[in-house]
Short mmCIF file of C-alpha atoms in Angstrom, two decimals:
data_model
loop_
_atom_site.label_atom_id
_atom_site.label_comp_id
_atom_site.label_asym_id
_atom_site.label_seq_id
_atom_site.Cartn_x
_atom_site.Cartn_y
_atom_site.Cartn_z
CA UNK A 10 53.19 29.77 4.39
CA UNK A 11 55.08 26.91 4.10
CA UNK A 12 57.14 26.13 8.01
CA UNK A 13 60.64 25.89 8.10
CA UNK A 14 62.82 23.14 10.01
CA UNK A 15 63.81 25.94 12.34
CA UNK A 16 60.01 26.37 13.16
CA UNK A 17 58.81 22.71 12.85
CA UNK A 18 61.71 22.41 15.61
CA UNK A 19 62.00 25.46 17.63
CA UNK A 20 58.43 27.28 16.92
CA UNK A 21 55.58 25.83 19.54
CA UNK A 22 55.99 25.70 23.09
CA UNK A 23 55.40 21.58 23.20
CA UNK A 24 58.41 21.37 21.26
CA UNK A 25 59.88 18.02 22.57
CA UNK A 26 63.01 18.07 24.38
CA UNK A 27 66.26 17.42 23.23
CA UNK A 28 68.35 14.38 23.99
CA UNK A 29 70.70 16.93 26.45
CA UNK A 30 67.44 17.97 28.05
CA UNK A 31 66.36 14.09 29.08
CA UNK A 32 70.49 13.50 30.30
CA UNK A 33 69.66 16.64 32.45
CA UNK A 34 66.17 15.97 33.50
CA UNK A 35 67.27 12.52 34.06
CA UNK A 36 70.10 13.91 36.76
CA UNK A 37 67.23 16.38 38.50
CA UNK A 38 65.02 13.42 39.13
CA UNK A 39 67.82 11.84 40.47
CA UNK A 40 68.88 14.03 43.01
CA UNK A 41 65.34 15.62 44.04
CA UNK A 42 64.49 15.49 47.86
CA UNK A 43 61.67 12.82 47.81
CA UNK A 44 58.95 13.87 49.13
CA UNK A 45 56.58 9.85 50.72
CA UNK A 46 53.76 9.45 48.79
CA UNK A 47 51.81 9.62 52.04
CA UNK A 48 53.11 13.48 52.61
CA UNK A 49 50.58 15.79 51.48
CA UNK A 50 52.33 19.46 51.11
CA UNK A 51 51.11 21.98 53.46
CA UNK A 52 51.20 25.56 53.39
CA UNK A 53 52.17 28.42 55.27
CA UNK A 54 55.32 28.75 57.72
CA UNK A 55 58.34 31.28 56.91
CA UNK A 56 61.51 29.92 54.36
CA UNK A 57 64.76 30.95 56.45
CA UNK A 58 67.68 30.55 53.84
CA UNK A 59 71.26 31.89 54.23
CA UNK A 60 72.78 32.84 50.90
CA UNK A 61 76.32 34.25 50.06
CA UNK A 62 76.08 37.70 49.70
CA UNK A 63 73.60 40.87 49.79
CA UNK A 64 71.66 41.04 46.95
CA UNK A 65 72.85 44.07 44.93
CA UNK A 66 70.44 45.52 42.84
CA UNK A 67 66.44 45.01 42.96
CA UNK A 68 66.21 46.30 39.18
CA UNK A 69 65.22 42.51 36.75
CA UNK A 70 66.94 44.42 33.93
CA UNK A 71 70.41 45.87 35.34
CA UNK A 72 70.65 43.43 38.24
CA UNK A 73 74.29 41.57 37.22
CA UNK A 74 74.32 38.88 40.26
CA UNK A 75 73.71 35.67 40.28
CA UNK A 76 72.09 35.45 43.46
CA UNK A 77 70.27 38.42 42.71
CA UNK A 78 68.60 37.71 39.48
CA UNK A 79 68.01 33.87 41.97
CA UNK A 80 65.83 36.22 44.10
CA UNK A 81 63.65 37.94 41.34
CA UNK A 82 63.28 34.40 40.22
CA UNK A 83 60.12 33.85 42.41
CA UNK A 84 59.38 37.96 42.61
CA UNK A 85 59.11 38.66 39.00
CA UNK A 86 57.40 36.73 35.27
CA UNK A 87 58.42 35.86 31.84
CA UNK A 88 56.56 35.40 28.42
CA UNK A 89 58.81 32.06 29.51
CA UNK A 90 61.25 30.76 32.07
CA UNK A 91 63.54 27.17 31.91
CA UNK A 92 61.92 23.85 32.88
CA UNK A 93 64.14 21.14 34.96
CA UNK A 94 65.33 20.85 31.89
CA UNK A 95 65.96 23.97 31.02
CA UNK A 96 64.07 23.52 27.51
CA UNK A 97 61.02 27.27 27.78
CA UNK A 98 57.94 27.03 29.44
CA UNK A 99 54.93 28.51 29.43
CA UNK A 100 54.37 31.21 31.98
CA UNK A 101 53.11 34.62 31.37
CA UNK A 102 52.68 33.56 27.69
CA UNK A 103 50.29 30.32 27.26
CA UNK A 104 52.03 29.58 23.72
CA UNK A 105 54.03 31.11 21.37
CA UNK A 106 54.21 30.51 17.40
CA UNK A 107 57.36 31.17 14.35
CA UNK A 108 54.86 32.44 11.87
CA UNK A 109 57.20 32.77 9.34
CA UNK A 110 61.67 32.39 10.32
CA UNK A 111 61.69 36.35 11.95
CA UNK A 112 57.87 37.01 12.89
CA UNK A 113 57.26 35.36 16.33
CA UNK A 114 53.84 36.03 17.57
CA UNK A 115 52.59 35.05 21.82
CA UNK A 116 49.79 34.47 23.77
CA UNK A 117 49.32 35.86 26.52
CA UNK A 118 48.09 34.87 30.18
CA UNK A 119 44.37 36.14 30.33
CA UNK A 120 44.27 38.18 34.00
CA UNK A 121 47.37 37.73 35.52
CA UNK A 122 48.35 40.58 37.83
CA UNK A 123 50.61 42.79 39.21
CA UNK A 124 51.41 43.39 42.77
CA UNK A 125 50.30 46.62 42.68
CA UNK A 126 46.55 45.38 41.81
CA UNK A 127 46.15 46.01 37.56
CA UNK A 128 46.48 43.99 34.73
CA UNK A 129 49.15 42.06 32.80
CA UNK A 130 48.73 42.72 29.16
CA UNK A 131 51.47 42.99 26.05
CA UNK A 132 51.11 46.57 26.40
CA UNK A 133 53.77 45.54 29.92
CA UNK A 134 54.97 42.60 27.53
CA UNK A 135 56.51 45.19 25.01
CA UNK A 136 56.96 48.23 27.60
CA UNK A 137 59.21 45.75 29.46
CA UNK A 138 61.13 44.03 26.18
CA UNK A 139 61.81 47.78 24.84
CA UNK A 140 63.48 48.76 27.70
CA UNK A 141 65.99 46.15 28.11
CA UNK A 142 66.65 47.15 24.64
CA UNK A 143 67.37 50.82 25.40
CA UNK A 144 70.49 51.87 24.92
CA UNK A 145 70.32 53.74 28.04
CA UNK A 146 69.03 51.42 31.05
CA UNK A 147 72.64 49.06 31.35
CA UNK A 148 70.44 45.77 31.51
CA UNK A 149 72.90 43.34 31.41
CA UNK A 150 71.59 41.07 29.52
CA UNK A 151 70.28 43.19 26.27
CA UNK A 152 72.41 41.33 23.96
CA UNK A 153 70.84 37.74 23.33
CA UNK A 154 67.60 39.50 22.47
CA UNK A 155 69.40 42.14 20.13
CA UNK A 156 67.55 40.35 16.82
CA UNK A 157 64.53 41.85 18.32
CA UNK A 158 63.24 45.12 15.35
CA UNK A 159 60.37 45.92 16.85
CA UNK A 160 57.27 45.07 18.88
CA UNK A 161 53.65 44.70 17.65
CA UNK A 162 50.32 45.05 19.89
CA UNK A 163 47.53 43.24 17.63
CA UNK A 164 45.92 42.57 20.55
CA UNK A 165 45.39 42.64 24.54
CA UNK A 166 46.75 39.23 24.78
CA UNK A 167 48.44 38.63 21.87
CA UNK A 168 52.20 40.15 20.96
CA UNK A 169 54.32 39.56 17.78
CA UNK A 170 58.18 40.11 17.88
CA UNK A 171 59.59 40.87 14.51
CA UNK A 172 62.92 40.12 13.88
CA UNK A 173 66.46 41.35 11.99
CA UNK A 174 66.68 38.25 11.40
CA UNK A 175 66.40 33.78 11.95
CA UNK A 176 67.23 33.39 15.90
CA UNK A 177 66.66 29.92 16.86
CA UNK A 178 67.81 30.48 20.01
CA UNK A 179 65.22 34.22 20.79
CA UNK A 180 62.96 31.37 22.54
CA UNK A 181 65.41 30.03 25.26
CA UNK A 182 66.63 33.85 26.25
CA UNK A 183 63.72 34.61 27.03
CA UNK A 184 62.94 32.63 29.13
CA UNK A 185 65.93 34.29 30.46
CA UNK A 186 65.16 35.65 34.59
CA UNK A 187 66.38 39.24 33.23
CA UNK A 188 63.93 39.55 30.31
CA UNK A 189 61.17 39.83 33.83
CA UNK A 190 57.58 41.97 32.61
CA UNK A 191 57.71 44.93 34.39
CA UNK A 192 54.98 47.51 35.09
CA UNK A 193 55.53 50.85 33.08
CA UNK A 194 54.08 53.21 36.55
CA UNK A 195 56.85 51.09 38.93
CA UNK A 196 59.94 52.63 36.91
CA UNK A 197 61.53 55.63 37.99
CA UNK A 198 64.11 57.86 35.81
CA UNK A 199 67.71 56.18 35.07
CA UNK A 200 69.57 55.40 37.05
CA UNK A 201 66.82 54.28 39.68
CA UNK A 202 65.15 52.54 37.81
CA UNK A 203 63.09 49.38 39.98
CA UNK A 204 65.89 49.37 42.73
CA UNK A 205 63.68 50.32 45.42
CA UNK A 206 61.93 47.52 45.83
CA UNK A 207 60.30 44.39 43.22
CA UNK A 208 56.51 44.49 42.07
CA UNK A 209 56.12 41.72 39.58
CA UNK A 210 53.82 39.36 38.87
CA UNK A 211 55.32 36.36 40.39
CA UNK A 212 54.43 33.63 43.19
CA UNK A 213 55.56 36.13 45.76
CA UNK A 214 55.54 39.41 46.65
CA UNK A 215 58.56 42.48 47.93
CA UNK A 216 57.89 43.56 52.27
CA UNK A 217 61.35 44.80 52.79
CA UNK A 218 64.97 44.98 52.30
CA UNK A 219 66.87 45.76 55.54
CA UNK A 220 70.28 45.68 53.56
CA UNK A 221 72.76 43.81 55.54
CA UNK A 222 70.28 41.44 57.83
CA UNK A 223 67.66 39.93 54.91
CA UNK A 224 64.94 40.83 52.12
CA UNK A 225 61.85 39.12 52.60
CA UNK A 226 59.54 38.40 50.21
CA UNK A 227 55.78 37.22 51.34
CA UNK A 228 53.26 35.23 49.43
CA UNK A 229 51.23 36.63 46.49
CA UNK A 230 47.63 35.61 46.74
CA UNK A 231 46.22 36.46 43.52
CA UNK A 232 49.71 34.32 41.08
CA UNK A 233 47.48 32.99 38.42
CA UNK A 234 48.73 28.93 39.85
CA UNK A 235 46.30 28.50 42.35
CA UNK A 236 48.36 25.67 43.90
CA UNK A 237 51.38 27.34 44.33
CA UNK A 238 53.17 29.14 46.38
CA UNK A 239 52.87 26.33 49.72
CA UNK A 240 55.07 29.39 52.17
CA UNK A 241 53.74 32.20 53.76
CA UNK A 242 56.82 34.07 53.23
CA UNK A 243 61.13 34.25 52.27
CA UNK A 244 63.61 35.10 55.06
CA UNK A 245 67.10 35.80 52.07
CA UNK A 246 70.21 36.08 55.07
CA UNK A 247 73.77 37.13 53.86
CA UNK A 248 75.90 34.57 54.54
CA UNK A 249 78.82 35.16 53.33
CA UNK A 250 80.86 33.22 55.56
CA UNK A 251 80.97 29.75 54.36
CA UNK A 252 81.80 28.67 57.72
CA UNK A 253 79.27 31.53 59.11
CA UNK A 254 76.54 29.65 56.04
CA UNK A 255 77.45 25.69 57.00
CA UNK A 256 77.18 26.31 61.41
CA UNK A 257 74.17 28.44 60.94
CA UNK A 258 72.47 25.73 58.78
CA UNK A 259 73.81 23.32 61.50
CA UNK A 260 72.55 25.11 64.08
CA UNK A 261 68.58 25.93 63.26
CA UNK A 262 69.28 29.25 62.29
CA UNK A 263 68.56 28.81 58.78
CA UNK A 264 66.97 26.16 57.22
CA UNK A 265 68.10 26.65 53.20
CA UNK A 266 71.35 27.08 52.59
CA UNK A 267 72.59 27.70 49.08
CA UNK A 268 74.90 27.51 47.63
CA UNK A 269 77.01 24.87 50.16
CA UNK A 270 80.42 25.59 50.44
CA UNK A 271 82.54 22.58 48.49
CA UNK A 272 84.20 21.58 51.74
CA UNK A 273 81.33 20.40 53.80
CA UNK A 274 79.37 18.56 51.15
CA UNK A 275 80.70 15.49 52.94
CA UNK A 276 79.67 16.87 56.00
CA UNK A 277 76.34 17.70 55.59
CA UNK A 278 75.73 14.90 53.60
CA UNK A 279 76.72 12.86 57.22
CA UNK A 280 74.05 14.66 58.39
CA UNK A 281 71.33 12.62 59.74
CA UNK A 282 68.94 17.00 60.19
CA UNK A 283 69.94 17.70 56.77
CA UNK A 284 69.51 16.65 52.73
CA UNK A 285 72.37 17.60 50.06
CA UNK A 286 70.21 18.66 46.66
CA UNK A 287 72.48 19.58 43.74
CA UNK A 288 75.60 18.10 41.71
CA UNK A 289 76.54 19.07 38.78
CA UNK A 290 75.67 22.35 36.58
CA UNK A 291 76.43 23.84 33.90
CA UNK A 292 78.03 26.28 35.43
CA UNK A 293 81.38 27.29 35.04
CA UNK A 294 84.19 29.68 36.31
CA UNK A 295 87.51 31.20 34.53
CA UNK A 296 89.30 34.11 34.50
CA UNK A 297 88.90 37.09 33.41
CA UNK A 298 91.50 39.12 30.76
CA UNK A 299 91.45 42.59 30.30
CA UNK A 300 92.34 42.05 26.51
CA UNK A 301 92.63 46.59 27.04
CA UNK A 302 95.41 46.17 29.00
CA UNK A 303 99.15 44.84 28.61
CA UNK A 304 100.04 42.22 29.51
CA UNK A 305 96.77 40.73 28.54
CA UNK A 306 96.75 42.73 25.14
CA UNK A 307 99.15 40.10 23.82
CA UNK A 308 97.23 36.59 23.07
CA UNK A 309 100.76 35.07 23.76
CA UNK A 310 100.60 35.84 27.14
CA UNK A 311 97.20 35.39 27.66
CA UNK A 312 97.78 31.23 25.82
CA UNK A 313 100.91 30.37 28.51
CA UNK A 314 98.27 31.78 31.95
CA UNK A 315 95.52 29.20 29.88
CA UNK A 316 98.98 26.25 29.75
CA UNK A 317 100.48 26.96 33.19
CA UNK A 318 97.69 26.40 35.71
CA UNK A 319 96.83 22.60 36.49
CA UNK A 320 93.04 22.37 36.14
CA UNK A 321 93.63 19.42 39.46
CA UNK A 322 94.61 21.56 41.33
CA UNK A 323 92.25 24.27 40.72
CA UNK A 324 89.25 21.43 40.73
CA UNK A 325 91.20 19.92 43.83
CA UNK A 326 92.24 22.52 45.80
CA UNK A 327 89.65 26.15 44.73
CA UNK A 328 86.72 23.50 44.46
CA UNK A 329 87.18 20.92 47.42
CA UNK A 330 87.06 18.21 44.25
CA UNK A 331 83.43 19.53 43.38
CA UNK A 332 84.61 20.75 39.35
CA UNK A 333 85.27 19.33 36.07
CA UNK A 334 88.12 21.09 34.10
CA UNK A 335 87.94 23.01 31.07
CA UNK A 336 90.83 22.63 29.13
CA UNK A 337 88.99 24.71 26.12
CA UNK A 338 85.86 25.69 25.47
CA UNK A 339 83.65 26.57 28.73
CA UNK A 340 80.67 24.62 27.56
CA UNK A 341 81.26 21.08 28.20
CA UNK A 342 78.51 17.58 27.79
CA UNK A 343 75.70 16.80 28.47
CA UNK A 344 74.58 20.35 27.16
CA UNK A 345 73.67 19.80 24.20
CA UNK A 346 76.12 21.98 22.58
CA UNK A 347 79.09 21.28 24.56
CA UNK A 348 82.12 19.65 22.75
CA UNK A 349 84.99 18.11 25.16
CA UNK A 350 87.81 19.15 22.38
CA UNK A 351 91.17 19.70 25.03
CA UNK A 352 92.12 22.67 22.89
CA UNK A 353 95.48 23.13 26.27
CA UNK A 354 97.67 21.14 28.45
CA UNK A 355 99.92 21.56 31.42
CA UNK A 356 102.78 23.06 29.56
CA UNK A 357 104.86 24.63 31.73
CA UNK A 358 107.05 25.26 28.87
CA UNK A 359 105.98 26.14 26.07
CA UNK A 360 104.17 28.58 28.83
CA UNK A 361 107.41 29.79 29.35
CA UNK A 362 108.38 29.79 25.92
CA UNK A 363 105.76 32.15 25.65
CA UNK A 364 105.59 34.41 27.38
CA UNK A 365 109.34 35.38 26.31
CA UNK A 366 108.04 36.11 22.63
CA UNK A 367 105.97 38.07 23.76
CA UNK A 368 108.74 40.79 25.70
CA UNK A 369 108.25 38.68 28.96
CA UNK A 370 111.45 36.18 29.37
CA UNK A 371 111.91 37.77 32.93
CA UNK A 372 108.40 37.15 33.59
CA UNK A 373 105.81 39.57 34.39
CA UNK A 374 103.93 41.03 37.68
CA UNK A 375 100.66 41.33 37.38
CA UNK A 376 96.81 41.54 39.60
CA UNK A 377 94.20 39.50 40.07
CA UNK A 378 90.55 41.88 41.95
CA UNK A 379 88.55 39.54 44.00
CA UNK A 380 85.84 39.65 46.53
CA UNK A 381 84.50 38.00 49.78
CA UNK A 382 82.56 36.01 47.33
CA UNK A 383 82.46 32.63 48.38
CA UNK A 384 84.69 30.89 45.64
CA UNK A 385 86.68 33.60 44.74
CA UNK A 386 90.19 33.38 47.71
CA UNK A 387 90.99 29.44 47.42
CA UNK A 388 90.60 30.41 43.49
CA UNK A 389 92.85 33.19 43.24
CA UNK A 390 95.60 31.59 45.70
CA UNK A 391 95.13 28.14 42.99
CA UNK A 392 96.11 30.96 40.67
CA UNK A 393 98.42 32.65 42.35
CA UNK A 394 100.29 29.42 42.74
CA UNK A 395 100.26 28.11 39.25
CA UNK A 396 101.11 30.85 37.25
CA UNK A 397 103.85 31.59 39.62
CA UNK A 398 105.96 28.74 38.24
CA UNK A 399 105.60 29.75 34.52
CA UNK A 400 107.52 33.54 36.03
CA UNK A 401 103.83 35.19 36.13
CA UNK A 402 104.22 36.80 39.38
CA UNK A 403 100.55 37.20 40.90
CA UNK A 404 99.05 39.97 44.11
CA UNK A 405 95.81 39.52 45.33
CA UNK A 406 93.06 42.81 45.53
CA UNK A 407 91.10 41.86 48.11
CA UNK A 408 87.55 44.34 49.32
CA UNK A 409 84.03 43.94 49.08
CA UNK A 410 82.55 41.57 46.38
CA UNK A 411 80.10 45.07 45.35
CA UNK A 412 83.52 46.79 45.04
CA UNK A 413 85.15 44.05 42.79
CA UNK A 414 82.62 43.94 40.76
CA UNK A 415 82.36 47.07 39.58
CA UNK A 416 85.34 47.25 39.31
CA UNK A 417 85.03 44.40 36.70
CA UNK A 418 82.14 46.36 35.06
CA UNK A 419 84.45 49.22 34.65
CA UNK A 420 87.53 47.67 33.38
CA UNK A 421 89.39 48.81 36.29
CA UNK A 422 91.42 44.98 36.57
CA UNK A 423 93.91 42.93 34.70
CA UNK A 424 92.46 39.20 36.49
CA UNK A 425 88.67 38.89 37.72
CA UNK A 426 86.83 35.35 38.78
CA UNK A 427 84.05 35.70 37.09
CA UNK A 428 81.31 32.31 37.80
CA UNK A 429 79.00 32.36 34.81
CA UNK A 430 75.49 30.67 36.38
CA UNK A 431 73.41 28.83 34.28
CA UNK A 432 71.09 30.14 35.16
CA UNK A 433 72.31 33.71 32.91
CA UNK A 434 72.01 31.29 29.59
CA UNK A 435 69.71 28.02 28.82
CA UNK A 436 70.85 28.63 25.50
CA UNK A 437 74.33 28.84 23.77
CA UNK A 438 74.45 31.85 22.69
CA UNK A 439 73.32 33.50 26.62
CA UNK A 440 76.63 31.85 27.13
CA UNK A 441 78.68 33.29 24.61
CA UNK A 442 76.67 36.74 23.13
CA UNK A 443 77.06 38.84 25.45
CA UNK A 444 80.15 37.50 27.37
CA UNK A 445 82.69 38.00 23.96
CA UNK A 446 81.02 39.28 20.84
CA UNK A 447 82.55 42.68 19.93
CA UNK A 448 78.90 44.60 21.03
CA UNK A 449 78.14 42.22 23.71
CA UNK A 450 76.62 43.49 26.63
CA UNK A 451 78.43 42.18 29.40
CA UNK A 452 81.75 42.44 27.60
CA UNK A 453 84.00 43.08 29.98
CA UNK A 454 87.09 42.37 29.17
CA UNK A 455 86.73 44.50 26.46
CA UNK A 456 87.82 41.34 23.29
CA UNK A 457 86.62 42.07 20.35
CA UNK A 458 87.25 39.33 17.23
CA UNK A 459 85.35 39.90 13.93
CA UNK A 460 85.57 36.25 13.10
CA UNK A 461 84.40 34.80 16.10
CA UNK A 462 81.21 36.47 16.00
CA UNK A 463 81.01 35.54 12.57
CA UNK A 464 81.81 32.44 14.03
CA UNK A 465 78.63 32.58 16.79
CA UNK A 466 76.36 33.89 14.02
CA UNK A 467 76.28 31.12 12.39
CA UNK A 468 74.84 29.00 15.03
CA UNK A 469 71.41 30.90 15.85
CA UNK A 470 70.34 31.12 12.00
CA UNK A 471 71.60 27.46 11.62
CA UNK A 472 68.10 25.56 11.51
CA UNK A 473 68.44 21.98 12.83
CA UNK A 474 70.38 20.98 16.12
CA UNK A 475 73.16 19.22 14.73
CA UNK A 476 74.07 22.48 12.69
CA UNK A 477 74.26 24.29 15.57
CA UNK A 478 76.70 21.90 17.53
CA UNK A 479 78.71 21.67 14.71
CA UNK A 480 78.40 25.83 14.10
CA UNK A 481 79.59 26.32 18.29
CA UNK A 482 81.96 23.63 17.98
CA UNK A 483 84.16 26.50 15.21
CA UNK A 484 83.37 29.06 17.44
CA UNK A 485 83.92 27.80 20.44
CA UNK A 486 87.16 26.98 19.28
CA UNK A 487 88.49 30.10 18.12
CA UNK A 488 87.43 31.26 21.78
CA UNK A 489 89.62 29.03 22.94
CA UNK A 490 92.66 30.48 20.63
CA UNK A 491 92.52 33.75 20.84
CA UNK A 492 91.58 33.21 24.89
CA UNK A 493 89.95 36.24 26.43
CA UNK A 494 89.01 34.37 29.68
CA UNK A 495 91.08 31.46 30.92
CA UNK A 496 88.85 28.30 31.33
CA UNK A 497 89.02 26.25 34.12
CA UNK A 498 86.37 24.29 35.89
CA UNK A 499 82.79 23.32 35.53
CA UNK A 500 81.31 23.28 39.56
CA UNK A 501 79.39 21.67 40.94
CA UNK A 502 76.14 23.35 43.04
CA UNK A 503 74.77 21.93 46.51
CA UNK A 504 71.95 23.79 48.44
CA UNK A 505 71.76 22.28 51.64
CA UNK A 506 68.42 22.36 54.30
CA UNK A 507 66.97 21.21 57.28
CA UNK A 508 65.11 17.47 56.75
CA UNK A 509 62.14 19.56 57.18
CA UNK A 510 62.50 21.78 54.05
CA UNK A 511 60.48 19.71 51.76
CA UNK A 512 59.24 19.57 47.84
CA UNK A 513 62.57 20.96 46.76
CA UNK A 514 64.45 20.99 43.18
CA UNK A 515 67.68 21.23 42.24
CA UNK A 516 67.78 22.59 38.66
CA UNK A 517 71.61 22.09 36.79
CA UNK A 518 71.70 25.78 36.02
CA UNK A 519 71.50 27.21 39.50
CA UNK A 520 68.05 28.45 38.82
CA UNK A 521 65.84 28.51 41.74
CA UNK A 522 61.71 28.42 40.72
CA UNK A 523 61.26 25.33 42.75
CA UNK A 524 60.81 27.41 45.37
CA UNK A 525 57.75 28.23 45.21
CA UNK A 526 56.87 24.34 45.59
CA UNK A 527 59.01 24.02 49.25
CA UNK A 528 56.52 23.30 52.35
CA UNK A 529 57.83 22.86 55.75
CA UNK A 530 57.10 19.54 57.89
CA UNK A 531 57.17 20.52 60.65
#
């Protein structure tokens, strides 16, 4: 059959990176913590990692927390994974090709073993993807691969996905860490699933999780890439308090922290004992509004919030200057589907007028739920201060992160600060479909706009990058008008490490795949 333009552009694993990817890749290279040519990487040692929270869910298909996902990237593998240019690269699949616009064939890597010693085959890939798509499994990213209609396993190392429609995003969405390949025999009935431990095919194996103290991963001696990992163990240590996290790094109690509190970035850069990596990131932070509850069931109130908040205040006070303001769409350049159209500006009089039109001439009382996640408190303080100026009186309701996250998932909120990590998406479809479509698996705002769904669908059936970008531009304009989330900033993300930590490469979407290449010079 004659191949379409879609196949030529998106169907082969050796397709060349797009222009936006080259821009991101250059930025990554410039930010890499360099190792001189005279140094040879050493094997062995333990890397102590200070993180912003403890792990809350060990199941790669059901977890909805970015920190959990980044830990699991070291344990599980997918068919493909994102490279530093966030384009799909071979992982458990060595190659892939669209045989037709709706038939996608993967050739699997041979000899790969799960951590329990059993070989990984196409049957495991079929089971894993079907589990993600199972409506009885609360998989947060299922909607990103909903175009899969059926799965075939013609041989031990061949996997075929039959799609219900052309889907230009399917391969990149399969590179999400949540598309992990799992061993069926390790999966317990829901609601337990895979929450008791982790058995993947990745470079590190799960050893133990002592809640509140540490999660330990150990080197997988049977990993298919014999050049990695270099370390013997990774210890993930929850350091929820931002100051305590930074102080632990300075004192040598941990070797590496992520994320670096924005308030400490400049001071750590001046510390000769420490290297700081990272920078501009495609992740974004916003206010999720519950459109099923008053007053945010009225689009005019949602728009009033967008007009009322000074993004400069949020950048400076919420993120210590390390963020880019968003005045409309959540995706901005150099992301290839990003655009810098400005749909909102700071206009408090217009915000007051919209509130009055919605029936709130004297303002309105609302609540924002927050947890102990590092950015929540300063973020909520800015929101409270800014909205007070237009008559929106915000009560800050603080709980632990697990409780606040559960409230957001179950709809028990009016406003909630949400950070959508770039590791949660590598294609604009992954950034928008789960969150804002009527059937989106992450649509906790209860937003449903059939017109937006139609516009977004055009982006995955388009056959050229130019057409896809044009489709997403129109879709994001509609999203900005409806404003189920108030898009505020694309934030910078930093990692800091003692100078003996070598070989680390930051990813522009906050992924932590390079931990397998890290080594210790001591």
